[in-house]
mmCIF file with all atom_site columns, C-alpha atoms in Angstrom:
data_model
loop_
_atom_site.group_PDB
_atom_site.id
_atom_site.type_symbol
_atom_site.label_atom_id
_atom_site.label_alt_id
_atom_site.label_comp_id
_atom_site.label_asym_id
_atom_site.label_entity_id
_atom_site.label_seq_id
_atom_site.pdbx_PDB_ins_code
_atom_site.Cartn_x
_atom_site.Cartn_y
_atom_site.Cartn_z
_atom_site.occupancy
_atom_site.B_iso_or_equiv
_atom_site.pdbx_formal_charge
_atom_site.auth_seq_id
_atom_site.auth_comp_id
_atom_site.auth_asym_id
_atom_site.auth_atom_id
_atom_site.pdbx_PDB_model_num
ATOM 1   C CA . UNK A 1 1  ? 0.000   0.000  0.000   1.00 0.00 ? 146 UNK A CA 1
ATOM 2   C CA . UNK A 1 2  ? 1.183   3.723  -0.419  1.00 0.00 ? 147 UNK A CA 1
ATOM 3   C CA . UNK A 1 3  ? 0.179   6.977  -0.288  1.00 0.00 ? 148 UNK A CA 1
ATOM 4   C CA . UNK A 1 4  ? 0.579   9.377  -3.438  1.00 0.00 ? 149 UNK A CA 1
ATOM 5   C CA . UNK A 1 5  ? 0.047   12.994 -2.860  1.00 0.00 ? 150 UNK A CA 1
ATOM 6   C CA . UNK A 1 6  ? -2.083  15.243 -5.148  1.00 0.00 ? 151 UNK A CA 1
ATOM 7   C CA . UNK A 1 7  ? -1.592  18.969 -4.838  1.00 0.00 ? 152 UNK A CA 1
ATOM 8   C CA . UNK A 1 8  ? -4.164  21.255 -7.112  1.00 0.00 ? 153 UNK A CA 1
ATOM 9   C CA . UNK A 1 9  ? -3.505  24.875 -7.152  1.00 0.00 ? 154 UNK A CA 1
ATOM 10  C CA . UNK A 1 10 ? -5.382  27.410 -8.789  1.00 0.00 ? 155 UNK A CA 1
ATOM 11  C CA . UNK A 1 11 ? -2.627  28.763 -12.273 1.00 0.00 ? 156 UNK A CA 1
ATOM 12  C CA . UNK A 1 12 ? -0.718  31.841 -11.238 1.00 0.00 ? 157 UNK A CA 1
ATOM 13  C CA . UNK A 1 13 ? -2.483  34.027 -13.926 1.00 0.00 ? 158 UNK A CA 1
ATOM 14  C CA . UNK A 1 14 ? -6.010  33.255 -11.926 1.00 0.00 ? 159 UNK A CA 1
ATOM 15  C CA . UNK A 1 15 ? -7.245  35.684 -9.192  1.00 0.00 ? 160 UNK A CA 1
ATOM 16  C CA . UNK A 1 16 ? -7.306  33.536 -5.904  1.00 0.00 ? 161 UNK A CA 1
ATOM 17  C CA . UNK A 1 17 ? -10.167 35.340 -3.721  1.00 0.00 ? 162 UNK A CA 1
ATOM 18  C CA . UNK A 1 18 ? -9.619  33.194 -0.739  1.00 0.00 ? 163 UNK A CA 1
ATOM 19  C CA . UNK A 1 19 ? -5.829  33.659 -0.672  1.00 0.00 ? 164 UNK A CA 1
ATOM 20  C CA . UNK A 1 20 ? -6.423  37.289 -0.990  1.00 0.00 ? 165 UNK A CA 1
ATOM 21  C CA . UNK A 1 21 ? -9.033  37.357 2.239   1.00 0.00 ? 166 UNK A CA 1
ATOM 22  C CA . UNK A 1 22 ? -6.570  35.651 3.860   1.00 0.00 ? 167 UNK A CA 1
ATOM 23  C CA . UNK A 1 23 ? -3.822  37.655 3.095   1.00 0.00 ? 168 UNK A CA 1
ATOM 24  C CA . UNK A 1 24 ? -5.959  40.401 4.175   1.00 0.00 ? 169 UNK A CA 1
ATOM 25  C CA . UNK A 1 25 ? -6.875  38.731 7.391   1.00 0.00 ? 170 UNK A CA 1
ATOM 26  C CA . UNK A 1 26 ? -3.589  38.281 8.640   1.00 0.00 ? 171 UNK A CA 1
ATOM 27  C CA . UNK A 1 27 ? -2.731  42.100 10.149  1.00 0.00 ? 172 UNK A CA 1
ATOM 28  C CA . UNK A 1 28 ? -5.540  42.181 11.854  1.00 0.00 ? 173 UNK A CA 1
ATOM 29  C CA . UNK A 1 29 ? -4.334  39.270 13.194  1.00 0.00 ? 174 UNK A CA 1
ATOM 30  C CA . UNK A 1 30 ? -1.363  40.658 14.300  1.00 0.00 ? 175 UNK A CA 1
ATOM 31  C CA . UNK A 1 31 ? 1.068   39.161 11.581  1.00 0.00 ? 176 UNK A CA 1
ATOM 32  C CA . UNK A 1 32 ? 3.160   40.991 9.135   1.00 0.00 ? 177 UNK A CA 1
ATOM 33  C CA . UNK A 1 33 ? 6.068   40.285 6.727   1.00 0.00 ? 178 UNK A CA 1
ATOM 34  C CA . UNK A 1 34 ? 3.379   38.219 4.651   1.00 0.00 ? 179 UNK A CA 1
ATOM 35  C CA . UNK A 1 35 ? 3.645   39.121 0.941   1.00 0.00 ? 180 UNK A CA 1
ATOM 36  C CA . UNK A 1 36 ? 1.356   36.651 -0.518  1.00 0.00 ? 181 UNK A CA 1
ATOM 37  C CA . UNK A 1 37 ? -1.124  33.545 0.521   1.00 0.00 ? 182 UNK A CA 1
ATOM 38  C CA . UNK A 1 38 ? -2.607  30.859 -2.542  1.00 0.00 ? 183 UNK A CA 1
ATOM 39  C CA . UNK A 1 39 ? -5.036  28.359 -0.865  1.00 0.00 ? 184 UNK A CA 1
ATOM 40  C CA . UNK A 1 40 ? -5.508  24.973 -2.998  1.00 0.00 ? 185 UNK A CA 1
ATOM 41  C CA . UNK A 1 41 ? -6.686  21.789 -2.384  1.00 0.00 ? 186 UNK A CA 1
ATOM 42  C CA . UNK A 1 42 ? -4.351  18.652 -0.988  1.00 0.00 ? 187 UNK A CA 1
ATOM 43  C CA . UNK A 1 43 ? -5.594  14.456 -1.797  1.00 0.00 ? 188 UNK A CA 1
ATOM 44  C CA . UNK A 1 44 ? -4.233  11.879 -0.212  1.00 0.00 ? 189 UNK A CA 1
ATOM 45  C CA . UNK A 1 45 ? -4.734  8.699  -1.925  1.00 0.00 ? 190 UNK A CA 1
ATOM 46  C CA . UNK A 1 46 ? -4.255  5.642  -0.829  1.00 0.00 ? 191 UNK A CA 1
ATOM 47  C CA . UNK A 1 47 ? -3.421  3.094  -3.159  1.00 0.00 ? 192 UNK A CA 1
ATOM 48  C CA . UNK A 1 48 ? -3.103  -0.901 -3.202  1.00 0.00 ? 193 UNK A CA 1
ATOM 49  C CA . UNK A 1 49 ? 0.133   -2.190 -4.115  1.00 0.00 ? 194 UNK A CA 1
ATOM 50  C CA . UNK A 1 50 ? 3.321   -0.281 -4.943  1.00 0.00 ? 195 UNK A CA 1
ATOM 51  C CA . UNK A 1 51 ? 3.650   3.187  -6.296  1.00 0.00 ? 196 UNK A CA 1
ATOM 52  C CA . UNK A 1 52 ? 5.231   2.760  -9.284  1.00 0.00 ? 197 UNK A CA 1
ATOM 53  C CA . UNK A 1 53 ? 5.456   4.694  -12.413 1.00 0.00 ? 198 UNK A CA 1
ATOM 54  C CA . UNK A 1 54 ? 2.074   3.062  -13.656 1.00 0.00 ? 199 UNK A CA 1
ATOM 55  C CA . UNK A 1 55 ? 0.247   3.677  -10.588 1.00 0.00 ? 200 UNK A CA 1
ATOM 56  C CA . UNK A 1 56 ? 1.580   7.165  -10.556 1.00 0.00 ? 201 UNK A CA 1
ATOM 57  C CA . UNK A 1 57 ? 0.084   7.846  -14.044 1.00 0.00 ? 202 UNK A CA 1
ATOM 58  C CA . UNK A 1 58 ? -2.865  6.433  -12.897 1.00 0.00 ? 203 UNK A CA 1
ATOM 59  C CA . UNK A 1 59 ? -3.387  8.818  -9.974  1.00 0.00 ? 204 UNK A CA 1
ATOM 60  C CA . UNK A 1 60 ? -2.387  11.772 -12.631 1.00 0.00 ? 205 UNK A CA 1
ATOM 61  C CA . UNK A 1 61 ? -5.087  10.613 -14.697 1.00 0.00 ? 206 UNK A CA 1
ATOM 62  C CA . UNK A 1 62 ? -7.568  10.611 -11.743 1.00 0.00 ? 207 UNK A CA 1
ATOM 63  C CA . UNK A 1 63 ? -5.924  14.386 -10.711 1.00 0.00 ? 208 UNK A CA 1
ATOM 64  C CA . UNK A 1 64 ? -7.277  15.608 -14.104 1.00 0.00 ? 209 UNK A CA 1
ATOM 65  C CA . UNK A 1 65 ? -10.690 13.554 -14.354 1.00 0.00 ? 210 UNK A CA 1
ATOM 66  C CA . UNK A 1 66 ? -11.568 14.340 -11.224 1.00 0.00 ? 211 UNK A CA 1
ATOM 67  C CA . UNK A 1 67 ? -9.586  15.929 -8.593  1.00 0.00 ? 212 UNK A CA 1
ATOM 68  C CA . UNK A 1 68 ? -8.335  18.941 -10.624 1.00 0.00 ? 213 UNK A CA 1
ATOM 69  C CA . UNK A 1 69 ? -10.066 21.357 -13.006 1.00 0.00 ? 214 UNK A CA 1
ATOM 70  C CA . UNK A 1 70 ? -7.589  21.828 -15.778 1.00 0.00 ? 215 UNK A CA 1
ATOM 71  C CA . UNK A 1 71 ? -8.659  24.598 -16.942 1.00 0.00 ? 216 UNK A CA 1
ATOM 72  C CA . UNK A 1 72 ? -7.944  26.806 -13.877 1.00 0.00 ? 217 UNK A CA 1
ATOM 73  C CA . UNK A 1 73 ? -5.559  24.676 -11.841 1.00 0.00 ? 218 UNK A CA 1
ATOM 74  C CA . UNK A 1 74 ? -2.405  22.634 -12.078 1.00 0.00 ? 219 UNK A CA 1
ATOM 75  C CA . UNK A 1 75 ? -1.478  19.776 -9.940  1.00 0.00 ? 220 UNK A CA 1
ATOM 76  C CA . UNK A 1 76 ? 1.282   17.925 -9.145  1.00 0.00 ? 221 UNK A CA 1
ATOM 77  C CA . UNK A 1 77 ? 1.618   14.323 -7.986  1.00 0.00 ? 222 UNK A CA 1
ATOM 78  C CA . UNK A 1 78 ? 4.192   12.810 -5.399  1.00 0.00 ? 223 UNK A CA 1
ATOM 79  C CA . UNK A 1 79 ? 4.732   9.680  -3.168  1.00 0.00 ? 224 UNK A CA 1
ATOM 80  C CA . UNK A 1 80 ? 4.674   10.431 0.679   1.00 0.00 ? 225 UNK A CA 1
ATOM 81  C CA . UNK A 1 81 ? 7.462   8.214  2.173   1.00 0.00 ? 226 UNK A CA 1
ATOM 82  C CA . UNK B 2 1  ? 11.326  35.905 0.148   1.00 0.00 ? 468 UNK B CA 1
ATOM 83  C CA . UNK B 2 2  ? 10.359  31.987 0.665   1.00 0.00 ? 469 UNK B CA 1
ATOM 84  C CA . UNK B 2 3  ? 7.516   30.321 0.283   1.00 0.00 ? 470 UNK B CA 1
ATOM 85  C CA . UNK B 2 4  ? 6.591   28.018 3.224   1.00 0.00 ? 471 UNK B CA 1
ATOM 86  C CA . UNK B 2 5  ? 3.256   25.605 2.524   1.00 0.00 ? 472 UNK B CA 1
ATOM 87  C CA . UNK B 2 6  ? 1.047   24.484 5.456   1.00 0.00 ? 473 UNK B CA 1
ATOM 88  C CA . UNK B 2 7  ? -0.587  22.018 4.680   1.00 0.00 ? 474 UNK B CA 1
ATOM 89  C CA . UNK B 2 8  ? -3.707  21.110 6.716   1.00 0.00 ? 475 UNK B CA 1
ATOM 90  C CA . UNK B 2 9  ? -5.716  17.839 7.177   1.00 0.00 ? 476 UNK B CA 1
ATOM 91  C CA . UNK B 2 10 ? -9.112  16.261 8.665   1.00 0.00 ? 477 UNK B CA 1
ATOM 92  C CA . UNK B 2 11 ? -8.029  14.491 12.097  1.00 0.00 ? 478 UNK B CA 1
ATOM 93  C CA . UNK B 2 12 ? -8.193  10.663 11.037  1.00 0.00 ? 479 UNK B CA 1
ATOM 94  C CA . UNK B 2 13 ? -10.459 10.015 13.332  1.00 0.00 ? 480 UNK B CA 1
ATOM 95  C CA . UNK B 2 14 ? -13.075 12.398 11.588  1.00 0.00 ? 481 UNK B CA 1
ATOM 96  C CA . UNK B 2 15 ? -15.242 11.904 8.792   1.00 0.00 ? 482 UNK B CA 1
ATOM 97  C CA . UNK B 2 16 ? -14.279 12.850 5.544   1.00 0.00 ? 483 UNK B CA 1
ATOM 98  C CA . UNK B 2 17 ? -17.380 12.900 3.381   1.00 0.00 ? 484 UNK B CA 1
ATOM 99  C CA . UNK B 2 18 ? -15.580 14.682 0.186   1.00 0.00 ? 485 UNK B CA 1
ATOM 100 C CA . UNK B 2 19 ? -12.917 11.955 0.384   1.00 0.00 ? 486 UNK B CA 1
ATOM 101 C CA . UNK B 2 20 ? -15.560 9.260  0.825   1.00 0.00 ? 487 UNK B CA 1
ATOM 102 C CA . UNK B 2 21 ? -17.538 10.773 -2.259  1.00 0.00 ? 488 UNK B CA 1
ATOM 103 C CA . UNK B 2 22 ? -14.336 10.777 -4.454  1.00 0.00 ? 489 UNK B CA 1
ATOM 104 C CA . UNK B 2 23 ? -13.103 7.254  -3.887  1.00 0.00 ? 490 UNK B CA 1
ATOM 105 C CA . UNK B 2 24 ? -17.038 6.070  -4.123  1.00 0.00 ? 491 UNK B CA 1
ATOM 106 C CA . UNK B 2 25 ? -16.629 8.097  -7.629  1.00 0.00 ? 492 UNK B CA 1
ATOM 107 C CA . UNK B 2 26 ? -13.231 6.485  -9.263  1.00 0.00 ? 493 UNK B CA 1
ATOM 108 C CA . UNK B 2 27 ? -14.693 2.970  -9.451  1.00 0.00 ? 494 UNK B CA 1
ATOM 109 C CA . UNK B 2 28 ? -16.891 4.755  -11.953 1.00 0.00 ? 495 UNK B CA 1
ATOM 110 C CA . UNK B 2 29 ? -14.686 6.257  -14.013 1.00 0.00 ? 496 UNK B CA 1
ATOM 111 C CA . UNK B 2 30 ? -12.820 2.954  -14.398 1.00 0.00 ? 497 UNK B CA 1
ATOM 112 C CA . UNK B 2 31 ? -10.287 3.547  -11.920 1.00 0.00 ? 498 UNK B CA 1
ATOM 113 C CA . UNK B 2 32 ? -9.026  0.643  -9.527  1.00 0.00 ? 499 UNK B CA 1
ATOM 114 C CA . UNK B 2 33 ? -6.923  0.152  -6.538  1.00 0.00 ? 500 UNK B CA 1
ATOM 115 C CA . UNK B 2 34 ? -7.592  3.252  -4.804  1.00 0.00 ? 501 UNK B CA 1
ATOM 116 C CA . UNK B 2 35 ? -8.396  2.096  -1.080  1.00 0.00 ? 502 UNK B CA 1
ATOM 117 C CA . UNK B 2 36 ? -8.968  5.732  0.395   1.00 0.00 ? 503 UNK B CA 1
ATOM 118 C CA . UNK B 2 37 ? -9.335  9.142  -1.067  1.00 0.00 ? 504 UNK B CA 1
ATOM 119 C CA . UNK B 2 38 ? -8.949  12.149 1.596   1.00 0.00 ? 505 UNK B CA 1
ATOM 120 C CA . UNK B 2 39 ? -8.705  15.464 1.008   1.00 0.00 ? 506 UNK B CA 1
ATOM 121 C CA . UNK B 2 40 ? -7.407  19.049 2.913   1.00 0.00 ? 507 UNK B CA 1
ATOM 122 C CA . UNK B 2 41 ? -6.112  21.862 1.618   1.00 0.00 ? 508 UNK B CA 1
ATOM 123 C CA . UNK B 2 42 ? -3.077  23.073 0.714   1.00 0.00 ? 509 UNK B CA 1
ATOM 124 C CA . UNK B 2 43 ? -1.850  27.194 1.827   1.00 0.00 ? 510 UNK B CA 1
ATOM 125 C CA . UNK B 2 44 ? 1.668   28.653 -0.529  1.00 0.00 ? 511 UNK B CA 1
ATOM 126 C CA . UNK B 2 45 ? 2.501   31.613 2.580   1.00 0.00 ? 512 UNK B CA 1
ATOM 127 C CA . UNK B 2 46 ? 5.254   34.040 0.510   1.00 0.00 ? 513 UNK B CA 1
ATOM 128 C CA . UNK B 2 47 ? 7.145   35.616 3.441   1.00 0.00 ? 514 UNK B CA 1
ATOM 129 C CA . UNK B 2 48 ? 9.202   38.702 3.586   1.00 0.00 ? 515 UNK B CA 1
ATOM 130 C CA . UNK B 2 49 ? 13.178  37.973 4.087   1.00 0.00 ? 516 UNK B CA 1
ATOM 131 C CA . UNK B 2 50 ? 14.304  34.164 5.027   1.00 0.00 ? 517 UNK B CA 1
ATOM 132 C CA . UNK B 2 51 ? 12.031  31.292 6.098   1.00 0.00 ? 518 UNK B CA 1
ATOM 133 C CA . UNK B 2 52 ? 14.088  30.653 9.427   1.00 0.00 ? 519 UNK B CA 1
ATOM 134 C CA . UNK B 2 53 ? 12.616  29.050 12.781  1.00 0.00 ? 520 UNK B CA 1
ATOM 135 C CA . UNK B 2 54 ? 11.045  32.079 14.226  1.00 0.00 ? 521 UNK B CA 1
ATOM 136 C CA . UNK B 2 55 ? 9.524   33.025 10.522  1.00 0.00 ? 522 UNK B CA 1
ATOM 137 C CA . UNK B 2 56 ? 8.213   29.193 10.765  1.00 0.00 ? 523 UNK B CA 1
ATOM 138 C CA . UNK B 2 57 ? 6.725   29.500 14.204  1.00 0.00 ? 524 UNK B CA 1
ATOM 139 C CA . UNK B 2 58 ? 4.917   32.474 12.913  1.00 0.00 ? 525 UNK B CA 1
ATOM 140 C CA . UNK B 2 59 ? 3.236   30.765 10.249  1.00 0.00 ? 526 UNK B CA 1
ATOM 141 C CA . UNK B 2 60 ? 2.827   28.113 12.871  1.00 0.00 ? 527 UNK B CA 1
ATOM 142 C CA . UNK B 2 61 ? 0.819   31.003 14.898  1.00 0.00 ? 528 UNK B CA 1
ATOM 143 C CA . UNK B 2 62 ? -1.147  31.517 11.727  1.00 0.00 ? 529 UNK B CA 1
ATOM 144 C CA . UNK B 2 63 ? -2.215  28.101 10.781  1.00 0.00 ? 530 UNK B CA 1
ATOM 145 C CA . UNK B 2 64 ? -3.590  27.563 14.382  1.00 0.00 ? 531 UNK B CA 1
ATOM 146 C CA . UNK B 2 65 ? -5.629  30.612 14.157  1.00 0.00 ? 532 UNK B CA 1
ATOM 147 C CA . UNK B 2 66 ? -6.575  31.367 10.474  1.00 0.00 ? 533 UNK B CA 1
ATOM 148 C CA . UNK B 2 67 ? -5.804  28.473 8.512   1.00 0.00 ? 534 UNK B CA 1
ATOM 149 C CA . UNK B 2 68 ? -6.850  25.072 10.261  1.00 0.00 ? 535 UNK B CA 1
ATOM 150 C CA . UNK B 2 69 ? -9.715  24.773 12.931  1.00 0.00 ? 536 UNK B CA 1
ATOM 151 C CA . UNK B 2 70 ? -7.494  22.552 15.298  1.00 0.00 ? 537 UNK B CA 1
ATOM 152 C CA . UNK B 2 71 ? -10.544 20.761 16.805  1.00 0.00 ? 538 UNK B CA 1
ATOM 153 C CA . UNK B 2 72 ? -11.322 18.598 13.785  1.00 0.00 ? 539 UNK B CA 1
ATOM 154 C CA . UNK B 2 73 ? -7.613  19.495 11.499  1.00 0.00 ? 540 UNK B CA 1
ATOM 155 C CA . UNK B 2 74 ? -4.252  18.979 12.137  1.00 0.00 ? 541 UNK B CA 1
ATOM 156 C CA . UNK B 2 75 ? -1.705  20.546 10.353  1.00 0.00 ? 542 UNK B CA 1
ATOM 157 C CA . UNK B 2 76 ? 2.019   20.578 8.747   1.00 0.00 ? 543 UNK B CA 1
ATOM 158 C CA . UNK B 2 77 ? 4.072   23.230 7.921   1.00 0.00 ? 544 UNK B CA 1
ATOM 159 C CA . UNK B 2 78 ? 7.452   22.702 5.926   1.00 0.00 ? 545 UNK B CA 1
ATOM 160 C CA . UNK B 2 79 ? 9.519   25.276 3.434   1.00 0.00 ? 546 UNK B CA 1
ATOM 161 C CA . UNK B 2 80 ? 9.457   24.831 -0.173  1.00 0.00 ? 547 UNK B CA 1
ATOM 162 C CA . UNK B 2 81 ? 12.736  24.960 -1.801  1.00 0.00 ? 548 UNK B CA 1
#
Protein backbone atom coordinates (compact mmCIF):
# COMPACT_ATOMS: atom_id res chain seq x y z
CA UNK A 1 0.00 0.00 0.00
CA UNK A 2 1.18 3.72 -0.42
CA UNK A 3 0.18 6.98 -0.29
CA UNK A 4 0.58 9.38 -3.44
CA UNK A 5 0.05 12.99 -2.86
CA UNK A 6 -2.08 15.24 -5.15
CA UNK A 7 -1.59 18.97 -4.84
CA UNK A 8 -4.16 21.25 -7.11
CA UNK A 9 -3.51 24.87 -7.15
CA UNK A 10 -5.38 27.41 -8.79
CA UNK A 11 -2.63 28.76 -12.27
CA UNK A 12 -0.72 31.84 -11.24
CA UNK A 13 -2.48 34.03 -13.93
CA UNK A 14 -6.01 33.25 -11.93
CA UNK A 15 -7.25 35.68 -9.19
CA UNK A 16 -7.31 33.54 -5.90
CA UNK A 17 -10.17 35.34 -3.72
CA UNK A 18 -9.62 33.19 -0.74
CA UNK A 19 -5.83 33.66 -0.67
CA UNK A 20 -6.42 37.29 -0.99
CA UNK A 21 -9.03 37.36 2.24
CA UNK A 22 -6.57 35.65 3.86
CA UNK A 23 -3.82 37.66 3.10
CA UNK A 24 -5.96 40.40 4.17
CA UNK A 25 -6.88 38.73 7.39
CA UNK A 26 -3.59 38.28 8.64
CA UNK A 27 -2.73 42.10 10.15
CA UNK A 28 -5.54 42.18 11.85
CA UNK A 29 -4.33 39.27 13.19
CA UNK A 30 -1.36 40.66 14.30
CA UNK A 31 1.07 39.16 11.58
CA UNK A 32 3.16 40.99 9.13
CA UNK A 33 6.07 40.29 6.73
CA UNK A 34 3.38 38.22 4.65
CA UNK A 35 3.65 39.12 0.94
CA UNK A 36 1.36 36.65 -0.52
CA UNK A 37 -1.12 33.55 0.52
CA UNK A 38 -2.61 30.86 -2.54
CA UNK A 39 -5.04 28.36 -0.87
CA UNK A 40 -5.51 24.97 -3.00
CA UNK A 41 -6.69 21.79 -2.38
CA UNK A 42 -4.35 18.65 -0.99
CA UNK A 43 -5.59 14.46 -1.80
CA UNK A 44 -4.23 11.88 -0.21
CA UNK A 45 -4.73 8.70 -1.92
CA UNK A 46 -4.25 5.64 -0.83
CA UNK A 47 -3.42 3.09 -3.16
CA UNK A 48 -3.10 -0.90 -3.20
CA UNK A 49 0.13 -2.19 -4.12
CA UNK A 50 3.32 -0.28 -4.94
CA UNK A 51 3.65 3.19 -6.30
CA UNK A 52 5.23 2.76 -9.28
CA UNK A 53 5.46 4.69 -12.41
CA UNK A 54 2.07 3.06 -13.66
CA UNK A 55 0.25 3.68 -10.59
CA UNK A 56 1.58 7.16 -10.56
CA UNK A 57 0.08 7.85 -14.04
CA UNK A 58 -2.87 6.43 -12.90
CA UNK A 59 -3.39 8.82 -9.97
CA UNK A 60 -2.39 11.77 -12.63
CA UNK A 61 -5.09 10.61 -14.70
CA UNK A 62 -7.57 10.61 -11.74
CA UNK A 63 -5.92 14.39 -10.71
CA UNK A 64 -7.28 15.61 -14.10
CA UNK A 65 -10.69 13.55 -14.35
CA UNK A 66 -11.57 14.34 -11.22
CA UNK A 67 -9.59 15.93 -8.59
CA UNK A 68 -8.33 18.94 -10.62
CA UNK A 69 -10.07 21.36 -13.01
CA UNK A 70 -7.59 21.83 -15.78
CA UNK A 71 -8.66 24.60 -16.94
CA UNK A 72 -7.94 26.81 -13.88
CA UNK A 73 -5.56 24.68 -11.84
CA UNK A 74 -2.41 22.63 -12.08
CA UNK A 75 -1.48 19.78 -9.94
CA UNK A 76 1.28 17.93 -9.15
CA UNK A 77 1.62 14.32 -7.99
CA UNK A 78 4.19 12.81 -5.40
CA UNK A 79 4.73 9.68 -3.17
CA UNK A 80 4.67 10.43 0.68
CA UNK A 81 7.46 8.21 2.17
CA UNK B 1 11.33 35.91 0.15
CA UNK B 2 10.36 31.99 0.67
CA UNK B 3 7.52 30.32 0.28
CA UNK B 4 6.59 28.02 3.22
CA UNK B 5 3.26 25.61 2.52
CA UNK B 6 1.05 24.48 5.46
CA UNK B 7 -0.59 22.02 4.68
CA UNK B 8 -3.71 21.11 6.72
CA UNK B 9 -5.72 17.84 7.18
CA UNK B 10 -9.11 16.26 8.67
CA UNK B 11 -8.03 14.49 12.10
CA UNK B 12 -8.19 10.66 11.04
CA UNK B 13 -10.46 10.02 13.33
CA UNK B 14 -13.07 12.40 11.59
CA UNK B 15 -15.24 11.90 8.79
CA UNK B 16 -14.28 12.85 5.54
CA UNK B 17 -17.38 12.90 3.38
CA UNK B 18 -15.58 14.68 0.19
CA UNK B 19 -12.92 11.96 0.38
CA UNK B 20 -15.56 9.26 0.82
CA UNK B 21 -17.54 10.77 -2.26
CA UNK B 22 -14.34 10.78 -4.45
CA UNK B 23 -13.10 7.25 -3.89
CA UNK B 24 -17.04 6.07 -4.12
CA UNK B 25 -16.63 8.10 -7.63
CA UNK B 26 -13.23 6.48 -9.26
CA UNK B 27 -14.69 2.97 -9.45
CA UNK B 28 -16.89 4.75 -11.95
CA UNK B 29 -14.69 6.26 -14.01
CA UNK B 30 -12.82 2.95 -14.40
CA UNK B 31 -10.29 3.55 -11.92
CA UNK B 32 -9.03 0.64 -9.53
CA UNK B 33 -6.92 0.15 -6.54
CA UNK B 34 -7.59 3.25 -4.80
CA UNK B 35 -8.40 2.10 -1.08
CA UNK B 36 -8.97 5.73 0.40
CA UNK B 37 -9.34 9.14 -1.07
CA UNK B 38 -8.95 12.15 1.60
CA UNK B 39 -8.70 15.46 1.01
CA UNK B 40 -7.41 19.05 2.91
CA UNK B 41 -6.11 21.86 1.62
CA UNK B 42 -3.08 23.07 0.71
CA UNK B 43 -1.85 27.19 1.83
CA UNK B 44 1.67 28.65 -0.53
CA UNK B 45 2.50 31.61 2.58
CA UNK B 46 5.25 34.04 0.51
CA UNK B 47 7.14 35.62 3.44
CA UNK B 48 9.20 38.70 3.59
CA UNK B 49 13.18 37.97 4.09
CA UNK B 50 14.30 34.16 5.03
CA UNK B 51 12.03 31.29 6.10
CA UNK B 52 14.09 30.65 9.43
CA UNK B 53 12.62 29.05 12.78
CA UNK B 54 11.05 32.08 14.23
CA UNK B 55 9.52 33.03 10.52
CA UNK B 56 8.21 29.19 10.76
CA UNK B 57 6.72 29.50 14.20
CA UNK B 58 4.92 32.47 12.91
CA UNK B 59 3.24 30.77 10.25
CA UNK B 60 2.83 28.11 12.87
CA UNK B 61 0.82 31.00 14.90
CA UNK B 62 -1.15 31.52 11.73
CA UNK B 63 -2.22 28.10 10.78
CA UNK B 64 -3.59 27.56 14.38
CA UNK B 65 -5.63 30.61 14.16
CA UNK B 66 -6.57 31.37 10.47
CA UNK B 67 -5.80 28.47 8.51
CA UNK B 68 -6.85 25.07 10.26
CA UNK B 69 -9.71 24.77 12.93
CA UNK B 70 -7.49 22.55 15.30
CA UNK B 71 -10.54 20.76 16.81
CA UNK B 72 -11.32 18.60 13.79
CA UNK B 73 -7.61 19.50 11.50
CA UNK B 74 -4.25 18.98 12.14
CA UNK B 75 -1.70 20.55 10.35
CA UNK B 76 2.02 20.58 8.75
CA UNK B 77 4.07 23.23 7.92
CA UNK B 78 7.45 22.70 5.93
CA UNK B 79 9.52 25.28 3.43
CA UNK B 80 9.46 24.83 -0.17
CA UNK B 81 12.74 24.96 -1.80
Amino acid sequence: MARVIVDVMLKPEILDPQGQAIAGALPRLGFSGVRDVRQGKRFEVEIEGEADEAALSEVRKMAETLLANTVIEDFTVRVER
